[in-house]
Coordinates of C-alpha atoms in Angstrom, one line a residue:
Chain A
X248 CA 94.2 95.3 67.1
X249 CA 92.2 96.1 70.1
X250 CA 88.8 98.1 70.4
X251 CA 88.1 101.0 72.8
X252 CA 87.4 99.9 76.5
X253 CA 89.5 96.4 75.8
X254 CA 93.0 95.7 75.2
X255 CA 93.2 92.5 77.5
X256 CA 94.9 90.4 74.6
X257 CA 97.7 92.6 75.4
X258 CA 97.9 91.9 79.2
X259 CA 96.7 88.4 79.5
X260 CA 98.6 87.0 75.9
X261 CA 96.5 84.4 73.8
X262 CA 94.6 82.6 76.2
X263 CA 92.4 85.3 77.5
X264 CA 89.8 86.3 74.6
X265 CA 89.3 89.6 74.5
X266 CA 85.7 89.9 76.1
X267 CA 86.1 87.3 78.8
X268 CA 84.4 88.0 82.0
X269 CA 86.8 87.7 85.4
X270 CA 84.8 84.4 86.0
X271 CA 85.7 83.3 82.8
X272 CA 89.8 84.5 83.6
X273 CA 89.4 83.1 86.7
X274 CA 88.3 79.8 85.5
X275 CA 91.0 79.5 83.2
X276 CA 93.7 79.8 85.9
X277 CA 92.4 77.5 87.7
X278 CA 92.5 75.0 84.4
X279 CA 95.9 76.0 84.1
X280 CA 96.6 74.8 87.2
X281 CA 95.4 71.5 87.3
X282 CA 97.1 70.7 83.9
X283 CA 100.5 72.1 85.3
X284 CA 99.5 69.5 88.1
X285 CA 99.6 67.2 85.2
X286 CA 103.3 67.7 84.4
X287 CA 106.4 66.5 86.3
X288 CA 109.8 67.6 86.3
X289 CA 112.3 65.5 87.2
X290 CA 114.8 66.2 89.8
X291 CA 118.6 65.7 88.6
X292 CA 119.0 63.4 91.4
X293 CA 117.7 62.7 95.2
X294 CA 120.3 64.3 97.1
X295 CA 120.7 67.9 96.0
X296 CA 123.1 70.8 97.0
X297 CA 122.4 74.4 97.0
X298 CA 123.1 75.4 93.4
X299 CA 121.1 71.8 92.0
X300 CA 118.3 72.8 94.3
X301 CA 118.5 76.1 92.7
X302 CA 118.3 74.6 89.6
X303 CA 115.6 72.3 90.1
X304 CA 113.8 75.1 91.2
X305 CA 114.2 77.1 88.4
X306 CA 113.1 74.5 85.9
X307 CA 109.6 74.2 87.8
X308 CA 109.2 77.9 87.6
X309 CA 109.9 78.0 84.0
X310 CA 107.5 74.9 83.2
X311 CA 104.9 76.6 85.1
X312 CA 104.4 74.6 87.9
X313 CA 103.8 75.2 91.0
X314 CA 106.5 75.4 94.2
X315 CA 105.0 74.3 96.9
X316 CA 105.8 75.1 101.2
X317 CA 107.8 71.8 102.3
X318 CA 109.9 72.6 98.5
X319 CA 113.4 74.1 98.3
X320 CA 113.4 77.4 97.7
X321 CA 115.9 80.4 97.5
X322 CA 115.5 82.5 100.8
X323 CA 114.7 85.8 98.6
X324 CA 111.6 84.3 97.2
X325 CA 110.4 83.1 100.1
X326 CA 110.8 86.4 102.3
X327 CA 109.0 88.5 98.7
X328 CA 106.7 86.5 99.2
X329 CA 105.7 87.2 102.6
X330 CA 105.9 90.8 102.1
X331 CA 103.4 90.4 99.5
X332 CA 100.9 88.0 100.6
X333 CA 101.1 89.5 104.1
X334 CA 100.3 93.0 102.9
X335 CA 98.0 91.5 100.8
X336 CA 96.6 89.9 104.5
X337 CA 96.5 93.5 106.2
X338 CA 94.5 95.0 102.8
X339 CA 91.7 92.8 103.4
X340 CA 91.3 93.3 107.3
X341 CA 92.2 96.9 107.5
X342 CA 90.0 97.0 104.2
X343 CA 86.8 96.0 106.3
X344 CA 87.2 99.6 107.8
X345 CA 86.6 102.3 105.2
X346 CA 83.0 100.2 104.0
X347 CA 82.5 99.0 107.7
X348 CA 81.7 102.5 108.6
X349 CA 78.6 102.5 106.3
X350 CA 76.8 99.0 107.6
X351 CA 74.5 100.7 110.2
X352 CA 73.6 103.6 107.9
X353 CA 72.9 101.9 105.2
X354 CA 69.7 102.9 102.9
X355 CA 68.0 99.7 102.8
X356 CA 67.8 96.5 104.6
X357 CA 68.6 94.7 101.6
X358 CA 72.0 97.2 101.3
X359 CA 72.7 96.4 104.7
X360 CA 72.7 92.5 104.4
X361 CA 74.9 93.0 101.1
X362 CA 77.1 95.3 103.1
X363 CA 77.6 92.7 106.2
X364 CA 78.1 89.6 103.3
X365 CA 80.8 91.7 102.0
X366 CA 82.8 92.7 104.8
X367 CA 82.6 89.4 106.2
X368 CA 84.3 87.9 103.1
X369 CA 87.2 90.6 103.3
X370 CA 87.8 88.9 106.7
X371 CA 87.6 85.5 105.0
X372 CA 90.2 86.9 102.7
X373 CA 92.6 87.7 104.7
X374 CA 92.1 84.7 106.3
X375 CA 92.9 82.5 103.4
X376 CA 96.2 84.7 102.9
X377 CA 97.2 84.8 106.8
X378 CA 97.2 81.0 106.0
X379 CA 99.4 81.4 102.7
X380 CA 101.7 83.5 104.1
X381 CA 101.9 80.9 107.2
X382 CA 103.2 77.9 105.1
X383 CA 106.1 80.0 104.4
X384 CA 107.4 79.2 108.1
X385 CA 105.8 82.3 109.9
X386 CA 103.2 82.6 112.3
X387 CA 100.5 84.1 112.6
X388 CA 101.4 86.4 115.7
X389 CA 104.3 87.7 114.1
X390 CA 102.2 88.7 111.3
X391 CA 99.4 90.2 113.6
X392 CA 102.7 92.1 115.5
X393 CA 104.1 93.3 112.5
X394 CA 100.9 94.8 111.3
X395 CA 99.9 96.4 114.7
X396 CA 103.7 97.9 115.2
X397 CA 103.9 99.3 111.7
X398 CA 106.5 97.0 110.2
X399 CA 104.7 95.7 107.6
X400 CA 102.0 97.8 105.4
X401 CA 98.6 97.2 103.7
X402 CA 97.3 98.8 100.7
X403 CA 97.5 102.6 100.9
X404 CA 93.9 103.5 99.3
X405 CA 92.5 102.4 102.3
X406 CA 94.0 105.5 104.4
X407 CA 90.9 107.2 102.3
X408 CA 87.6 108.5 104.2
X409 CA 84.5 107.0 103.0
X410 CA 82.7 110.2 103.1
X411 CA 78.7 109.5 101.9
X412 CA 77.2 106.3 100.8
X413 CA 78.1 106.7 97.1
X414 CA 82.0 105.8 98.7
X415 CA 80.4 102.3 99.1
X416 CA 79.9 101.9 95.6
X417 CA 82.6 103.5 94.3
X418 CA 85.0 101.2 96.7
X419 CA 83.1 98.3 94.8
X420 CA 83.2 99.7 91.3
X421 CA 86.9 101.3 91.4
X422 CA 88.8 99.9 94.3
X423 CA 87.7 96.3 93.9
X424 CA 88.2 96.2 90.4
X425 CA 91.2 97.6 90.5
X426 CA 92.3 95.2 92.8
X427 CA 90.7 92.2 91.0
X428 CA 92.9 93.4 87.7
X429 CA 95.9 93.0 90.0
X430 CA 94.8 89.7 91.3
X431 CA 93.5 87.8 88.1
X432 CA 97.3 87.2 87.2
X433 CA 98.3 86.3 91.1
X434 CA 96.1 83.4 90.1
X435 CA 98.8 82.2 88.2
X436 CA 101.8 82.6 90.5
X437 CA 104.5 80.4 90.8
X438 CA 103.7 79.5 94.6
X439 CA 101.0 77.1 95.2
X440 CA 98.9 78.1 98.4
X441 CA 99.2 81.7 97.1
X442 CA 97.9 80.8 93.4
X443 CA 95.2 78.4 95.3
X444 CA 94.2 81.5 98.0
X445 CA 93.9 84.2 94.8
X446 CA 91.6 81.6 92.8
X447 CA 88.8 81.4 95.6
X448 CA 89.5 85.1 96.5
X449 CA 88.8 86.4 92.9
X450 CA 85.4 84.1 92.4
X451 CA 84.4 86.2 95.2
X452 CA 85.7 89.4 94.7
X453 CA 83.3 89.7 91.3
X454 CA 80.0 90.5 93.7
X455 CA 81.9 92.6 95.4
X456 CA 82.5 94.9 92.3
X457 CA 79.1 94.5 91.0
X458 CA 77.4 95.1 94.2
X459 CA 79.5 98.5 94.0
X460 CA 78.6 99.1 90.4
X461 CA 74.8 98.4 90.7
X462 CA 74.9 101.1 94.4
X463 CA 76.5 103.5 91.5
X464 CA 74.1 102.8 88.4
X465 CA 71.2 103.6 90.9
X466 CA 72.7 106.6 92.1
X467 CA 73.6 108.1 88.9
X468 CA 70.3 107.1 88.1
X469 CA 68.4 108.6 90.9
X470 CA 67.4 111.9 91.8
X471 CA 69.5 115.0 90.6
X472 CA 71.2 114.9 94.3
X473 CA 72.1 111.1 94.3
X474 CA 73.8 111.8 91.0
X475 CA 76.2 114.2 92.2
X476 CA 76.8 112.4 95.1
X477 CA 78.1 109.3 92.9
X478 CA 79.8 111.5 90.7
X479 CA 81.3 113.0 93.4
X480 CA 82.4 109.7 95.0
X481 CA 84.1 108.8 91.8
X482 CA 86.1 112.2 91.5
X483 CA 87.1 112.0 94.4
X484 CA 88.0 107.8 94.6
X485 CA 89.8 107.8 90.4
X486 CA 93.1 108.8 91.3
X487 CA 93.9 106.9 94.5
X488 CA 92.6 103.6 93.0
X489 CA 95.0 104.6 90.3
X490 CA 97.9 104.6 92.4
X491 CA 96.6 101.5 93.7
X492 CA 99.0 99.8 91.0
X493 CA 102.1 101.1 92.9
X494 CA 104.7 103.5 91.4
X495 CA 105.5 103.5 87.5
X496 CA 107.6 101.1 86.2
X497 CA 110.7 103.3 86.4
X498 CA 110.2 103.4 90.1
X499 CA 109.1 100.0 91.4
X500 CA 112.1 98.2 93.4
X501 CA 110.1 94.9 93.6
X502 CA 108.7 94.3 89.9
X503 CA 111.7 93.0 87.9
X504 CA 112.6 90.3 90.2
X505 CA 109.4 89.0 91.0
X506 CA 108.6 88.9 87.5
X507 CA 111.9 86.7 86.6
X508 CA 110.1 84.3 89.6
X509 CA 106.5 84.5 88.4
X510 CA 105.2 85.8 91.2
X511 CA 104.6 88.6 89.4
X512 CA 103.1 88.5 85.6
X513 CA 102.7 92.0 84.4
X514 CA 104.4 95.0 85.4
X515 CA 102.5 98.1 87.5
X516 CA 101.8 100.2 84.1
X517 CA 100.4 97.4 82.1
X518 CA 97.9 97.0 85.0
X519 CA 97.2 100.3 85.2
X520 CA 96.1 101.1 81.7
X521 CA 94.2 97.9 81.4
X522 CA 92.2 99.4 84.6
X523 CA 91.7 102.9 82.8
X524 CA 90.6 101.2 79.5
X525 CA 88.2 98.8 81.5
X526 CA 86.7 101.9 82.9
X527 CA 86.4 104.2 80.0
X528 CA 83.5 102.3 78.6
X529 CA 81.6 101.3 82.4
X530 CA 82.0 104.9 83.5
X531 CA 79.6 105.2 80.2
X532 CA 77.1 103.1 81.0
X533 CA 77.0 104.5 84.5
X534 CA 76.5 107.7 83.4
X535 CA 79.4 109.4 85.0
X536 CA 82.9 111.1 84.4
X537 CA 86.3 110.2 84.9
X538 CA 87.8 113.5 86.4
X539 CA 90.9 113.2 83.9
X540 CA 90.4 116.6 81.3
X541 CA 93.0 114.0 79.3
X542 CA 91.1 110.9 78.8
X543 CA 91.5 110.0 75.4
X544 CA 91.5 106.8 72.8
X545 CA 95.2 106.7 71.2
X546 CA 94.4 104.5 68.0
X547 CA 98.8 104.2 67.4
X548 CA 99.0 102.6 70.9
X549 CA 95.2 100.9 71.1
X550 CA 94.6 102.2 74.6
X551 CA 93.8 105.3 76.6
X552 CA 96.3 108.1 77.2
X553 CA 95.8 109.3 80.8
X554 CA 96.4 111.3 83.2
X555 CA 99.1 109.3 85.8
X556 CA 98.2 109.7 90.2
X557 CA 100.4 111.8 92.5
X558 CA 103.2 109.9 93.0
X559 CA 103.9 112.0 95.8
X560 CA 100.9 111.5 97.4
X561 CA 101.1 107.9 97.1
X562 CA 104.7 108.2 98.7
X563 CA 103.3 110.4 101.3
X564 CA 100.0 108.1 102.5
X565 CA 102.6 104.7 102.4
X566 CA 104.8 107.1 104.7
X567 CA 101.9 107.2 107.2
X568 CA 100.7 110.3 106.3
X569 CA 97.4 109.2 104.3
X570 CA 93.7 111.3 105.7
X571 CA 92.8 108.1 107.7
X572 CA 96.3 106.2 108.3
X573 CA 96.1 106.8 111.9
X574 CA 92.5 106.1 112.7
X575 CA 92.7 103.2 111.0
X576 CA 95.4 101.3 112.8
X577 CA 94.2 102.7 116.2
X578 CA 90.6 100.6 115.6
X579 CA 92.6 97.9 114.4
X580 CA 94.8 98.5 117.8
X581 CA 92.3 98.5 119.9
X582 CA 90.2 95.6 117.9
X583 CA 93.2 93.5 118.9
X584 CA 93.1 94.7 122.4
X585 CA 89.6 94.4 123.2
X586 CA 89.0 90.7 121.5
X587 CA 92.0 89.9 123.6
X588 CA 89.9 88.0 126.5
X589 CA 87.7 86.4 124.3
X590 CA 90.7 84.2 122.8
X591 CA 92.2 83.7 126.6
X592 CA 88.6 82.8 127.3
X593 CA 88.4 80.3 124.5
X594 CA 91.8 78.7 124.8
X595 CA 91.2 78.4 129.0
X596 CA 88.1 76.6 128.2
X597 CA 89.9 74.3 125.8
X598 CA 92.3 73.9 128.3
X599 CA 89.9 72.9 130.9
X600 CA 87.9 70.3 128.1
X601 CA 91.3 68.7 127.7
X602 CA 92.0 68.3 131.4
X603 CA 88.2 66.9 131.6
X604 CA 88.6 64.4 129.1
X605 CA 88.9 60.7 130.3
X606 CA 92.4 59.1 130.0
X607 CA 91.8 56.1 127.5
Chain B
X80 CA 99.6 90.1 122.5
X81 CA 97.1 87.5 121.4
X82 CA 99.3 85.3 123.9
X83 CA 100.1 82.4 121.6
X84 CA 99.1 81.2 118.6
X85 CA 96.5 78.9 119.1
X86 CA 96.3 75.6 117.6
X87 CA 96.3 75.1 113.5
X88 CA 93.6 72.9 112.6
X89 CA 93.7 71.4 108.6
X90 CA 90.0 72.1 106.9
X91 CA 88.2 69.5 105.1
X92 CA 85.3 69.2 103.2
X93 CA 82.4 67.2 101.5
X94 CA 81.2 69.4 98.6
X95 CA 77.9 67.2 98.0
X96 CA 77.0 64.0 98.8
X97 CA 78.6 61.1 97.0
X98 CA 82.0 63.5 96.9
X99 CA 84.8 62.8 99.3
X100 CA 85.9 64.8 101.7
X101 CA 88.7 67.5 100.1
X102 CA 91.6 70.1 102.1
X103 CA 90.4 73.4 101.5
X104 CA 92.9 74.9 103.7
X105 CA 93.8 76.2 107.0
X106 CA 92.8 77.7 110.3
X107 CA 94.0 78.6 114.0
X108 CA 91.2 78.1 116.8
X109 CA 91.8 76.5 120.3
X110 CA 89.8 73.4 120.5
X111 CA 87.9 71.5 117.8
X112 CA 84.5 72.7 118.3
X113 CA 85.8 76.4 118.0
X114 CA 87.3 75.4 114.8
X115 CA 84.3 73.8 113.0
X116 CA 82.7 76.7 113.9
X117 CA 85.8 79.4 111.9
X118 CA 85.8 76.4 109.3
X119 CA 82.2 77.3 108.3
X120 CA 82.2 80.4 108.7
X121 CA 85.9 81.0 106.4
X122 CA 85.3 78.2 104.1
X123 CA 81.7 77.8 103.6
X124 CA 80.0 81.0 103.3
X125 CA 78.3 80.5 99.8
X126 CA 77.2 76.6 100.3
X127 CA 80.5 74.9 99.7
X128 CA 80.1 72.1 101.5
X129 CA 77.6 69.5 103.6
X130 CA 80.3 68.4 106.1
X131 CA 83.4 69.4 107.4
X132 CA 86.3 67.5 109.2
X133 CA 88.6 69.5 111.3
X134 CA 92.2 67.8 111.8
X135 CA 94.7 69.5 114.2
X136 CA 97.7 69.9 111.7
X137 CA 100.3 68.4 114.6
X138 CA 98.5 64.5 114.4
X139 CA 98.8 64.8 110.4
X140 CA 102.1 62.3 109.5
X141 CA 103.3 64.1 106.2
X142 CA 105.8 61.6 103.6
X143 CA 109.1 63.8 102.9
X144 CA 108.8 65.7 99.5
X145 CA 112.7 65.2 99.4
X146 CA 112.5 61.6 99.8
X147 CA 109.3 61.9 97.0
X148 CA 111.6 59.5 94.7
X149 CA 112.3 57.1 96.8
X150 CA 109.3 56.6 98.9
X151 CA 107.3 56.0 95.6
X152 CA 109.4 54.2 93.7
X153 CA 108.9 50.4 94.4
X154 CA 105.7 51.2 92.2
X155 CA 107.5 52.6 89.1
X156 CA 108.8 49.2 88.1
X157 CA 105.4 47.1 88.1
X158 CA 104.0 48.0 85.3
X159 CA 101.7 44.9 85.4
X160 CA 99.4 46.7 88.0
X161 CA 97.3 48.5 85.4
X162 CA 94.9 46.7 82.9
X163 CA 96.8 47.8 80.0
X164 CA 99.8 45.8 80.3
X165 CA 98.0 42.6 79.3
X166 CA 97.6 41.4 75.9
X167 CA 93.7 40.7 75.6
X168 CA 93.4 37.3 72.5
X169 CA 90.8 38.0 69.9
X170 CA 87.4 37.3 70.3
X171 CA 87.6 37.9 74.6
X172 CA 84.3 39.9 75.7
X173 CA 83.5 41.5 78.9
X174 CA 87.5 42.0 79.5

């Protein structure tokens, strides 16, 4: 069965060796879904009520292809997905924040142009999932709104302070790869523009965690200072990107159904432990310790037993309550506010082009 | 707030030369130039392409996925469009 620091067979089944690289994951989603491309699945006939439409929709989810925006679909799946995807949306912009705060102190020049790269890519992310989310039959001001006016939320670990440089690495190294175990599987998700988005979103996402993994491996390299200053960031950064996974199992309202719909491939505490027992062995190489007294290989089970995030606090930070929830969506606020007459200015000036142009 | 969405453009581009152009997805911007302009900087950051189109989504004419069946299906039954359904003789080169 598995070795320390790998139990993917059990996550990602018999298709995902054991010591694949995300590119390599990556790669074979997007194989995947070119050969479910390749298969068809016949409708029962052309005209379709609600229950054959149903069905018909059903048998493409279970052969693993794809639904796609103009397709029938049940109104449940399409407003889950939404939710998700436009959370997902909110995560990367809000997420330029934490790391955002670090570009004009960053140690090196070199740091700095990595730093700038990588926030402008969280922007492209949420780009590329603003755009998902919009073949669903939303726009894209009612997603802005329901950001701004707190009806729809983004990924709680970026309510977290990013307190010295080593944050930036540890953001790379933990946060990023958390999210990237979450997203490898969204790869594979039943609806096409979201499946598409993740695929280009995870080839990307892999610099991000190295960059943050190399800031770390110099640190804890460094001088006796720079190495309690990444251990530090780590302590500090294990838990919430923990939590990252959402509640346990027991708790999770939105896991079971989106499973059944594909949306979803593994549940919150299979993700999680694959995390922790990816860790384990990089946390060795860095040099550094996972604060978790508990930490420890359980041969019966082939994975790590560990100790689980405050719940509570997770609860708490969603609620609004987080160190930096409120700073964060006033800059996002005022973002909004202040870049308001540069789109007036741009859409008056196409107006004016427009009026300008010569009636053919 | 933003007052409006702005126009949705449809992204297109030539990975190298000698590749046709491909959708790589979407964008909002108000007038064409605008969007090139997002298009490059969402869709091309690490050299993905050599040229972009930009195609306001409104002037694209989209077949019904409903009517899929139909609207394809005067080319199910002529069989005799592909190579294959011809019996070569023995001894025919260069066929």
């Amino acid at each position: 069965m598995g070795t320390p620091g790998c139990n993917t067979w059990m996550v990602y089944g018999n298709d995902f060796g054991t010591d694949q690289s995300l590119l390599d994951q990556v790669a074979d989603a997007e194989r995947a879904l070119a050969e479910a491309a390749g298969r068809d699945t016949p409708r029962a006939a052309l005209d379709m009520d609600e229950a054959a439409s149903q069905a018909y929709f059903d048998a493409i989810v279970a052969a693993e292809q794809k639904i796609e925006p103009r397709d029938w679909m049940p109104e449940a799946y399409r407003k889950s997905l939404v939710r998700q995807i436009a959370q997902h949306a909110h995560s990367e912009i809000i997420g330029m924040q934490p790391e955002g705060n670090w570009i004009s102190r960053a140690p090196s020049l070199k740091r700095k142009a990595i730093l700038l790269a990588k926030v402008q890519d969280e922007a492209g992310h949420g780009l590329y999932l603003y755009a998902a989310a919009e073949t669903l039959g939303i726009s894209r001001d009612e997603l802005v709104d329901m950001l701004l006016d707190g009806r729809q939320k983004y990924s709680s670990i970026f309510n977290y302070p990013t307190l010295t440089w080593a944050d930036v690495g540890a953001i790379g190294w933990l946060v990023d790869g958390a999210a990237i175990v979450n997203q490898v599987p969204l790869c594979r998700c039943s609806y096409g523009p979201y499946a598409r988005a993740m695929i280009r979103i995870c080839k990307e996402e892999s610099f991000h965690q190295r960059q943050g993994y190399e800031i770390l491996h110099t640190l804890a390299h460094g001088t006796p200072e720079q190495h309690a200053m990444a251990q530090d960031s780590v302590d500090r950064w294990w838990y919430p990107s923990l939590a990252m996974f959402g509640p346990p199992d027991s708790d999770s309202t939105h896991s079971e159904q989106s499973m059944a719909w594909k949306i979803k491939r593994f549940s919150n505490d299979d993700l999680r432990q694959r995390f922790v027992d990816m860790c384990v062995q990089q946390a060795g190489v860095l040099g550094l310790t996972i604060p978790d007294p508990d930490l420890r290989w359980n041969e019966e089970r082939g994975a790590y037993d560990y100790t689980q995030p405050d719940y509570d606090e997770l609860m708490q930070v969603i609620k609004g309550n987080g160190p930096c929830n409120r700073a964060r969506m006033a800059n996002r606020r005022a973002a909004h506010a202040e870049g308001a007459w540069v789109r007036e200015a741009a859409e008056a000036h196409a107006g004016k082009q427009r009026d300008l142009e010569p009636v053919s | 707030m933003s007052g409006g969405d702005s126009q949705l453009w449809e992204v297109f581009v030539r990975p190298r030369r000698g590749l046709s152009h491909v959708h790589v997805g979407s964008l909002h911007a108000p007038d064409a130039q605008v969007a090139l302009h997002h298009a490059r900087d969402v869709y091309t950051r690490r050299q993905e392409g050599v040229s972009i189109w930009v195609v306001p989504a409104a002037a694209i004419s989209a077949s019904s996925p409903d009517e899929k069946d139909a609207f394809f299906d005067p080319a199910a039954d002529k069989v005799y469009r592909h190579p294959t359904f011809y019996h070569v003789p023995e001894g025919a080169g260069h066929l």
